[in-house]
């Protein structure tokens, strides 16, 4: 499959996030895809599963259901775009074989004791958790160079932590309770069809789900603590909206006295001054998930409402790119000492 600088495996290449990884990695200047993993789709070609990728030379490659030793024999870098639990089952062997792993599932984002309550299983490899780097490059990038295991953040936590942590760290909002309203398009649920994700169930529907126990809740709390040094209780209400891509989070925090929209905006603008994938909107301009579609960009906006003493922080991103595959590649770039932007789109598709 080409002579590459770094041999790369994508496990879960037949899935939604895996398909986006393949599409982006195929034009990455330093990575060469040498293994495409799948389970039920094993034996099919990439183009059979993802017809939009047929033009790639990889289009005729067969998806494989090999064991970690077979993956490690050909790949130095492995992206695990697998369901929760399935990643944790293969990552220990991949790490033992010397692979650098970027995990897109939630299997390495929390402390071991959180897994039974929030993911429904005891963690099978708790000894790996202390070394897993939570990969939020804009705020927690210092541990990424040389990291062997990167926990790629969830789409909702990426939006919430990038928007709120600088304001918490600067004391412009109070720690304590943060209420988060989240909205996601249907691709956030993966490719497996279910009765509740069918067109007849989703057309015209806007509905909450997994209230109040969505697994991204403790991840937001942990990410905010890591990135701001402050402890906050997060109340998270996710909603499904009838679009394909896009995440929007609206976070409500207690405003510190005397703080204006301009102060909040200036704080975010300063925090992300040189960051290529964060667009902080001027006071009064509203974010729009549609503008982020197809890019690794997150849009952020912060508004003060002095009447109620509330700071409203809004983030918007493409769940499959900055919320998954794009951020995973950004993390891999930094882990391996490559330019952060390498192979990543900063221009959206619009309208
Ligand atoms: N979709 C998003 O917006 C998004 C955003 C952030 C993070 N993530 C995370 O990324 C991961 C993948 O999500 P997705 O949306 O791409 O899901 P998906 O479309 O359902 O894809 C899952 C992939 O995993 C493979 N797979 C399932 N069980 C497996 C097993 N036991 N061993 C090996 N391969 C297995 C599937 O292969 P077959 O289909 O061939 O069986 C498929 O390729 C999840 O952990 C998800 O939470 C997703």
GROMACS .gro file of C-alpha atoms and ligand atoms in nm:
model
  399
    1UNK     CA    1   0.000   0.000   0.000
    2UNK     CA    2   0.270   0.260  -0.068
    3UNK     CA    3   0.599   0.342   0.098
    4UNK     CA    4   0.522   0.549   0.399
    5UNK     CA    5   0.694   0.725   0.678
    6UNK     CA    6   0.460   0.582   0.941
    7UNK     CA    7   0.253   0.268   0.884
    8UNK     CA    8  -0.099   0.318   1.013
    9UNK     CA    9  -0.384   0.083   1.101
   10UNK     CA   10  -0.745   0.190   1.130
   11UNK     CA   11  -0.949  -0.054   1.340
   12UNK     CA   12  -1.318   0.001   1.282
   13UNK     CA   13  -1.254   0.121   0.927
   14UNK     CA   14  -1.604   0.008   0.826
   15UNK     CA   15  -1.763   0.247   1.076
   16UNK     CA   16  -1.854   0.615   1.058
   17UNK     CA   17  -1.552   0.751   1.245
   18UNK     CA   18  -1.323   0.491   1.084
   19UNK     CA   19  -1.441   0.591   0.738
   20UNK     CA   20  -1.358   0.953   0.812
   21UNK     CA   21  -1.016   0.848   0.942
   22UNK     CA   22  -0.944   0.666   0.617
   23UNK     CA   23  -1.065   0.959   0.405
   24UNK     CA   24  -0.839   1.204   0.593
   25UNK     CA   25  -0.539   0.973   0.639
   26UNK     CA   26  -0.536   0.887   0.270
   27UNK     CA   27  -0.407   1.237   0.193
   28UNK     CA   28  -0.182   1.272   0.498
   29UNK     CA   29   0.176   1.340   0.387
   30UNK     CA   30   0.346   1.131   0.658
   31UNK     CA   31   0.108   0.841   0.717
   32UNK     CA   32   0.048   0.534   0.506
   33UNK     CA   33  -0.256   0.320   0.575
   34UNK     CA   34  -0.142  -0.041   0.584
   35UNK     CA   35  -0.422  -0.214   0.771
   36UNK     CA   36  -0.800  -0.169   0.760
   37UNK     CA   37  -0.984  -0.346   1.041
   38UNK     CA   38  -1.349  -0.447   1.066
   39UNK     CA   39  -1.563  -0.716   1.222
   40UNK     CA   40  -1.880  -0.806   1.027
   41UNK     CA   41  -1.750  -0.627   0.716
   42UNK     CA   42  -1.424  -0.824   0.717
   43UNK     CA   43  -1.365  -0.971   0.373
   44UNK     CA   44  -1.536  -0.684   0.193
   45UNK     CA   45  -1.336  -0.414   0.015
   46UNK     CA   46  -1.312  -0.061   0.148
   47UNK     CA   47  -1.509   0.064  -0.152
   48UNK     CA   48  -1.789  -0.187  -0.093
   49UNK     CA   49  -1.837  -0.053   0.258
   50UNK     CA   50  -1.760   0.313   0.180
   51UNK     CA   51  -1.841   0.375  -0.190
   52UNK     CA   52  -1.744   0.742  -0.153
   53UNK     CA   53  -1.383   0.622  -0.104
   54UNK     CA   54  -1.371   0.412  -0.419
   55UNK     CA   55  -1.133   0.649  -0.597
   56UNK     CA   56  -0.860   0.583  -0.342
   57UNK     CA   57  -0.598   0.327  -0.434
   58UNK     CA   58  -0.707   0.164  -0.107
   59UNK     CA   59  -1.056   0.119  -0.246
   60UNK     CA   60  -0.988  -0.241  -0.348
   61UNK     CA   61  -0.819  -0.333  -0.019
   62UNK     CA   62  -0.992  -0.598   0.190
   63UNK     CA   63  -1.104  -0.518   0.542
   64UNK     CA   64  -0.954  -0.760   0.791
   65UNK     CA   65  -1.049  -0.901   1.130
   66UNK     CA   66  -0.698  -0.983   1.247
   67UNK     CA   67  -0.564  -1.006   1.598
   68UNK     CA   68  -0.346  -0.734   1.755
   69UNK     CA   69  -0.026  -0.922   1.666
   70UNK     CA   70  -0.118  -0.911   1.296
   71UNK     CA   71  -0.196  -0.539   1.324
   72UNK     CA   72   0.128  -0.463   1.510
   73UNK     CA   73   0.329  -0.658   1.253
   74UNK     CA   74   0.251  -0.392   0.990
   75UNK     CA   75   0.155  -0.073   1.177
   76UNK     CA   76   0.342   0.159   1.412
   77UNK     CA   77   0.038   0.381   1.470
   78UNK     CA   78  -0.309   0.241   1.537
   79UNK     CA   79  -0.639   0.428   1.550
   80UNK     CA   80  -0.904   0.229   1.738
   81UNK     CA   81  -1.243   0.353   1.614
   82UNK     CA   82  -1.428   0.073   1.790
   83UNK     CA   83  -1.728   0.057   2.023
   84UNK     CA   84  -1.666   0.115   2.391
   85UNK     CA   85  -1.522  -0.199   2.546
   86UNK     CA   86  -1.392  -0.335   2.214
   87UNK     CA   87  -1.103  -0.089   2.222
   88UNK     CA   88  -0.999  -0.181   2.574
   89UNK     CA   89  -0.992  -0.545   2.463
   90UNK     CA   90  -0.719  -0.489   2.201
   91UNK     CA   91  -0.523  -0.184   2.319
   92UNK     CA   92  -0.313  -0.367   2.585
   93UNK     CA   93  -0.172  -0.609   2.326
   94UNK     CA   94  -0.113  -0.327   2.076
   95UNK     CA   95   0.073  -0.126   2.339
   96UNK     CA   96   0.273  -0.431   2.450
   97UNK     CA   97   0.377  -0.477   2.087
   98UNK     CA   98   0.506  -0.118   2.079
   99UNK     CA   99   0.231   0.051   1.877
  100UNK     CA  100   0.131   0.410   1.939
  101UNK     CA  101  -0.246   0.401   1.990
  102UNK     CA  102  -0.506   0.676   1.953
  103UNK     CA  103  -0.835   0.548   2.091
  104UNK     CA  104  -1.154   0.712   1.966
  105UNK     CA  105  -1.377   0.519   2.207
  106UNK     CA  106  -1.427   0.620   2.567
  107UNK     CA  107  -1.215   0.337   2.704
  108UNK     CA  108  -0.918   0.540   2.829
  109UNK     CA  109  -1.076   0.876   2.916
  110UNK     CA  110  -1.182   0.819   3.277
  111UNK     CA  111  -1.051   0.675   3.604
  112UNK     CA  112  -1.101   0.299   3.647
  113UNK     CA  113  -1.368   0.341   3.914
  114UNK     CA  114  -1.591   0.540   3.675
  115UNK     CA  115  -1.629   0.262   3.417
  116UNK     CA  116  -1.885   0.036   3.590
  117UNK     CA  117  -2.120   0.328   3.659
  118UNK     CA  118  -2.086   0.518   3.330
  119UNK     CA  119  -1.991   0.254   3.072
  120UNK     CA  120  -2.134  -0.057   3.233
  121UNK     CA  121  -1.816  -0.264   3.254
  122UNK     CA  122  -1.520  -0.294   3.492
  123UNK     CA  123  -1.213  -0.165   3.315
  124UNK     CA  124  -1.011  -0.460   3.180
  125UNK     CA  125  -0.676  -0.276   3.172
  126UNK     CA  126  -0.669  -0.024   3.460
  127UNK     CA  127  -0.289  -0.029   3.467
  128UNK     CA  128  -0.286   0.152   3.130
  129UNK     CA  129  -0.510   0.439   3.244
  130UNK     CA  130  -0.245   0.650   3.423
  131UNK     CA  131  -0.035   0.663   3.106
  132UNK     CA  132  -0.327   0.748   2.875
  133UNK     CA  133  -0.300   1.112   2.766
  134UNK     CA  134  -0.633   1.292   2.731
  135UNK     CA  135  -0.582   1.438   2.386
  136UNK     CA  136  -0.717   1.790   2.382
  137UNK     CA  137  -0.427   1.957   2.197
  138UNK     CA  138  -0.530   2.319   2.248
  139UNK     CA  139  -0.537   2.296   2.629
  140UNK     CA  140  -0.359   1.975   2.727
  141UNK     CA  141  -0.106   1.936   2.449
  142UNK     CA  142   0.206   1.934   2.665
  143UNK     CA  143   0.180   1.558   2.739
  144UNK     CA  144   0.121   1.460   2.377
  145UNK     CA  145   0.477   1.452   2.235
  146UNK     CA  146   0.595   1.094   2.271
  147UNK     CA  147   0.264   0.968   2.412
  148UNK     CA  148   0.208   0.597   2.353
  149UNK     CA  149  -0.165   0.595   2.426
  150UNK     CA  150  -0.393   0.889   2.353
  151UNK     CA  151  -0.753   0.897   2.473
  152UNK     CA  152  -0.922   1.098   2.202
  153UNK     CA  153  -1.193   1.310   2.367
  154UNK     CA  154  -1.563   1.270   2.296
  155UNK     CA  155  -1.737   1.516   2.065
  156UNK     CA  156  -1.950   1.682   2.333
  157UNK     CA  157  -1.666   1.711   2.590
  158UNK     CA  158  -1.436   1.865   2.328
  159UNK     CA  159  -1.687   2.142   2.273
  160UNK     CA  160  -1.764   2.199   2.641
  161UNK     CA  161  -1.409   2.186   2.775
  162UNK     CA  162  -1.260   2.408   2.503
  163UNK     CA  163  -1.535   2.665   2.561
  164UNK     CA  164  -1.552   2.669   2.940
  165UNK     CA  165  -1.206   2.580   3.077
  166UNK     CA  166  -1.028   2.910   2.992
  167UNK     CA  167  -1.311   3.108   3.154
  168UNK     CA  168  -1.298   2.893   3.468
  169UNK     CA  169  -0.919   2.918   3.485
  170UNK     CA  170  -0.936   3.298   3.457
  171UNK     CA  171  -1.202   3.327   3.729
  172UNK     CA  172  -1.454   3.491   3.493
  173UNK     CA  173  -1.712   3.226   3.583
  174UNK     CA  174  -1.771   3.036   3.906
  175UNK     CA  175  -1.694   2.668   3.944
  176UNK     CA  176  -1.976   2.465   4.096
  177UNK     CA  177  -2.271   2.368   3.881
  178UNK     CA  178  -2.250   2.385   3.501
  179UNK     CA  179  -2.561   2.299   3.300
  180UNK     CA  180  -2.492   2.179   2.946
  181UNK     CA  181  -2.745   2.142   2.669
  182UNK     CA  182  -2.609   1.934   2.381
  183UNK     CA  183  -2.736   1.867   2.032
  184UNK     CA  184  -2.601   1.613   1.789
  185UNK     CA  185  -2.674   1.491   1.440
  186UNK     CA  186  -2.743   1.126   1.366
  187UNK     CA  187  -2.392   1.025   1.258
  188UNK     CA  188  -2.294   1.053   1.624
  189UNK     CA  189  -2.471   0.721   1.677
  190UNK     CA  190  -2.260   0.521   1.431
  191UNK     CA  191  -2.368   0.320   1.126
  192UNK     CA  192  -2.574   0.052   1.298
  193UNK     CA  193  -2.944   0.117   1.218
  194UNK     CA  194  -3.186   0.110   1.510
  195UNK     CA  195  -3.560   0.181   1.529
  196UNK     CA  196  -3.496   0.516   1.694
  197UNK     CA  197  -3.240   0.625   1.432
  198UNK     CA  198  -3.453   0.543   1.125
  199UNK     CA  199  -3.576   0.823   0.898
  200UNK     CA  200  -3.937   0.772   1.007
  201UNK     CA  201  -3.835   0.822   1.371
  202UNK     CA  202  -3.598   1.114   1.325
  203UNK     CA  203  -3.752   1.329   1.051
  204UNK     CA  204  -3.900   1.635   1.223
  205UNK     CA  205  -3.801   1.503   1.566
  206UNK     CA  206  -3.592   1.678   1.830
  207UNK     CA  207  -3.558   1.470   2.142
  208UNK     CA  208  -3.343   1.428   2.452
  209UNK     CA  209  -3.173   1.097   2.516
  210UNK     CA  210  -2.984   0.923   2.798
  211UNK     CA  211  -3.095   1.184   3.053
  212UNK     CA  212  -2.931   1.227   3.307
  213UNK     CA  213  -2.667   0.954   3.266
  214UNK     CA  214  -2.486   1.021   2.939
  215UNK     CA  215  -2.132   0.882   2.962
  216UNK     CA  216  -1.980   1.214   2.852
  217UNK     CA  217  -2.087   1.374   3.182
  218UNK     CA  218  -1.791   1.252   3.395
  219UNK     CA  219  -1.559   1.313   3.100
  220UNK     CA  220  -1.662   1.679   3.089
  221UNK     CA  221  -1.601   1.710   3.464
  222UNK     CA  222  -1.260   1.543   3.435
  223UNK     CA  223  -1.160   1.746   3.128
  224UNK     CA  224  -1.260   2.072   3.294
  225UNK     CA  225  -1.063   1.979   3.603
  226UNK     CA  226  -0.753   1.887   3.401
  227UNK     CA  227  -0.770   2.199   3.183
  228UNK     CA  228  -0.876   2.461   3.439
  229UNK     CA  229  -0.779   2.321   3.778
  230UNK     CA  230  -1.138   2.371   3.899
  231UNK     CA  231  -1.394   2.113   4.002
  232UNK     CA  232  -1.741   2.148   3.857
  233UNK     CA  233  -2.059   1.940   3.869
  234UNK     CA  234  -2.193   1.900   3.518
  235UNK     CA  235  -2.560   1.844   3.446
  236UNK     CA  236  -2.572   1.731   3.083
  237UNK     CA  237  -2.883   1.707   2.866
  238UNK     CA  238  -2.805   1.571   2.516
  239UNK     CA  239  -3.055   1.594   2.229
  240UNK     CA  240  -3.078   1.429   1.890
  241UNK     CA  241  -3.164   1.659   1.600
  242UNK     CA  242  -3.249   1.551   1.245
  243UNK     CA  243  -2.926   1.639   1.073
  244UNK     CA  244  -2.638   1.413   0.973
  245UNK     CA  245  -2.334   1.594   1.112
  246UNK     CA  246  -2.278   1.854   1.378
  247UNK     CA  247  -2.259   1.902   1.752
  248UNK     CA  248  -2.362   2.216   1.939
  249UNK     CA  249  -2.321   2.253   2.314
  250UNK     CA  250  -2.465   2.540   2.514
  251UNK     CA  251  -2.319   2.564   2.864
  252UNK     CA  252  -2.464   2.779   3.140
  253UNK     CA  253  -2.227   2.896   3.415
  254UNK     CA  254  -2.249   3.148   3.697
  255UNK     CA  255  -2.093   3.475   3.588
  256UNK     CA  256  -1.840   3.641   3.818
  257UNK     CA  257  -1.940   3.997   3.918
  258UNK     CA  258  -1.885   4.270   3.661
  259UNK     CA  259  -1.791   4.040   3.372
  260UNK     CA  260  -1.917   4.133   3.026
  261UNK     CA  261  -1.949   3.950   2.696
  262UNK     CA  262  -1.644   4.139   2.574
  263UNK     CA  263  -1.437   4.015   2.871
  264UNK     CA  264  -1.541   3.655   2.810
  265UNK     CA  265  -1.471   3.680   2.439
  266UNK     CA  266  -1.131   3.840   2.497
  267UNK     CA  267  -1.036   3.556   2.733
  268UNK     CA  268  -1.122   3.290   2.476
  269UNK     CA  269  -0.954   3.484   2.196
  270UNK     CA  270  -0.634   3.508   2.400
  271UNK     CA  271  -0.644   3.140   2.500
  272UNK     CA  272  -0.668   3.033   2.136
  273UNK     CA  273  -0.472   3.317   1.972
  274UNK     CA  274  -0.234   3.092   1.778
  275UNK     CA  275  -0.448   2.781   1.754
  276UNK     CA  276  -0.526   2.686   1.393
  277UNK     CA  277  -0.851   2.500   1.454
  278UNK     CA  278  -1.032   2.725   1.704
  279UNK     CA  279  -1.242   3.014   1.579
  280UNK     CA  280  -1.357   3.246   1.858
  281UNK     CA  281  -1.644   3.460   1.735
  282UNK     CA  282  -1.666   3.829   1.824
  283UNK     CA  283  -1.933   3.932   2.076
  284UNK     CA  284  -2.272   3.929   1.906
  285UNK     CA  285  -2.186   3.679   1.632
  286UNK     CA  286  -2.348   3.337   1.672
  287UNK     CA  287  -2.185   2.998   1.610
  288UNK     CA  288  -2.320   2.769   1.341
  289UNK     CA  289  -2.242   2.398   1.324
  290UNK     CA  290  -2.304   2.403   0.949
  291UNK     CA  291  -1.994   2.617   0.895
  292UNK     CA  292  -1.772   2.359   1.067
  293UNK     CA  293  -1.892   2.070   0.852
  294UNK     CA  294  -1.603   1.888   0.686
  295UNK     CA  295  -1.334   2.075   0.880
  296UNK     CA  296  -1.134   2.022   1.198
  297UNK     CA  297  -1.251   2.362   1.325
  298UNK     CA  298  -1.448   2.436   1.641
  299UNK     CA  299  -1.640   2.763   1.668
  300UNK     CA  300  -1.674   2.916   2.015
  301UNK     CA  301  -1.880   3.203   2.147
  302UNK     CA  302  -1.934   3.338   2.498
  303UNK     CA  303  -2.211   3.571   2.609
  304UNK     CA  304  -2.270   3.738   2.946
  305UNK     CA  305  -2.627   3.784   3.067
  306UNK     CA  306  -2.590   4.021   3.364
  307UNK     CA  307  -2.966   4.018   3.424
  308UNK     CA  308  -2.952   3.653   3.538
  309UNK     CA  309  -2.584   3.647   3.632
  310UNK     CA  310  -2.517   3.379   3.369
  311UNK     CA  311  -2.239   3.314   3.121
  312UNK     CA  312  -2.360   3.124   2.815
  313UNK     CA  313  -2.081   2.944   2.628
  314UNK     CA  314  -2.160   2.787   2.292
  315UNK     CA  315  -1.941   2.551   2.091
  316UNK     CA  316  -2.002   2.395   1.750
  317UNK     CA  317  -1.803   2.132   1.563
  318UNK     CA  318  -1.829   1.848   1.315
  319UNK     CA  319  -1.868   1.542   1.537
  320UNK     CA  320  -1.686   1.318   1.290
  321UNK     CA  321  -1.386   1.550   1.247
  322UNK     CA  322  -1.294   1.779   1.540
  323UNK     CA  323  -1.520   1.552   1.747
  324UNK     CA  324  -1.352   1.229   1.631
  325UNK     CA  325  -1.126   1.152   1.331
  326UNK     CA  326  -0.973   1.499   1.282
  327UNK     CA  327  -0.882   1.548   1.645
  328UNK     CA  328  -0.744   1.191   1.652
  329UNK     CA  329  -0.509   1.277   1.364
  330UNK     CA  330  -0.419   1.609   1.531
  331UNK     CA  331  -0.326   1.409   1.842
  332UNK     CA  332  -0.127   1.155   1.641
  333UNK     CA  333   0.061   1.436   1.467
  334UNK     CA  334   0.162   1.584   1.801
  335UNK     CA  335   0.241   1.247   1.960
  336UNK     CA  336   0.480   1.168   1.674
  337UNK     CA  337   0.639   1.512   1.649
  338UNK     CA  338   0.473   1.610   1.320
  339UNK     CA  339   0.318   1.949   1.244
  340UNK     CA  340  -0.013   1.975   1.428
  341UNK     CA  341  -0.207   2.066   1.113
  342UNK     CA  342  -0.060   1.794   0.894
  343UNK     CA  343  -0.326   1.633   0.674
  344UNK     CA  344  -0.613   1.819   0.841
  345UNK     CA  345  -0.882   2.034   0.675
  346UNK     CA  346  -0.938   2.381   0.814
  347UNK     CA  347  -1.194   2.481   0.551
  348UNK     CA  348  -1.556   2.378   0.593
  349UNK     CA  349  -1.812   2.272   0.332
  350UNK     CA  350  -2.086   2.532   0.293
  351UNK     CA  351  -2.377   2.563   0.235
  352LIG     N1  352  -1.971   0.879   1.534
  352LIG     C1  353  -1.922   0.984   1.601
  352LIG     O1  354  -1.959   1.100   1.576
  352LIG     C2  355  -1.816   0.963   1.706
  352LIG     C3  356  -1.758   1.077   1.764
  352LIG     C4  357  -1.660   1.058   1.863
  352LIG     C5  358  -1.626   0.931   1.904
  352LIG     N2  359  -1.686   0.824   1.847
  352LIG     C6  360  -1.650   0.691   1.895
  352LIG     O2  361  -1.582   0.621   1.792
  352LIG     C7  362  -1.611   0.482   1.804
  352LIG     C8  363  -1.666   0.434   1.671
  352LIG     O3  364  -1.787   0.504   1.648
  352LIG     P1  365  -1.865   0.497   1.510
  352LIG     O4  366  -1.969   0.602   1.517
  352LIG     O5  367  -1.771   0.497   1.397
  352LIG     O6  368  -1.934   0.352   1.523
  352LIG     P2  369  -1.980   0.253   1.407
  352LIG     O7  370  -2.014   0.329   1.285
  352LIG     O8  371  -2.082   0.165   1.468
  352LIG     O9  372  -1.847   0.167   1.376
  352LIG     C9  373  -1.797   0.072   1.467
  352LIG    C10  374  -1.681   0.001   1.401
  352LIG    O10  375  -1.625  -0.093   1.492
  352LIG    C11  376  -1.622  -0.223   1.433
  352LIG     N3  377  -1.643  -0.321   1.542
  352LIG    C12  378  -1.752  -0.335   1.621
  352LIG     N4  379  -1.729  -0.428   1.716
  352LIG    C13  380  -1.604  -0.474   1.695
  352LIG    C14  381  -1.523  -0.571   1.759
  352LIG     N5  382  -1.566  -0.638   1.867
  352LIG     N6  383  -1.398  -0.592   1.710
  352LIG    C15  384  -1.354  -0.526   1.603
  352LIG     N7  385  -1.427  -0.432   1.538
  352LIG    C16  386  -1.549  -0.407   1.583
  352LIG    C17  387  -1.732  -0.223   1.332
  352LIG    O11  388  -1.705  -0.320   1.235
  352LIG     P3  389  -1.821  -0.395   1.151
  352LIG    O12  390  -1.923  -0.289   1.117
  352LIG    O13  391  -1.747  -0.446   1.032
  352LIG    O14  392  -1.877  -0.502   1.239
  352LIG    C18  393  -1.720  -0.080   1.278
  352LIG    O15  394  -1.615  -0.072   1.186
  352LIG    C19  395  -1.711   0.466   1.920
  352LIG    O16  396  -1.643   0.431   2.038
  352LIG    C20  397  -1.769   0.606   1.932
  352LIG    O17  398  -1.816   0.636   2.060
  352LIG    C21  399  -1.780   0.836   1.748
   0.00000   0.00000   0.00000
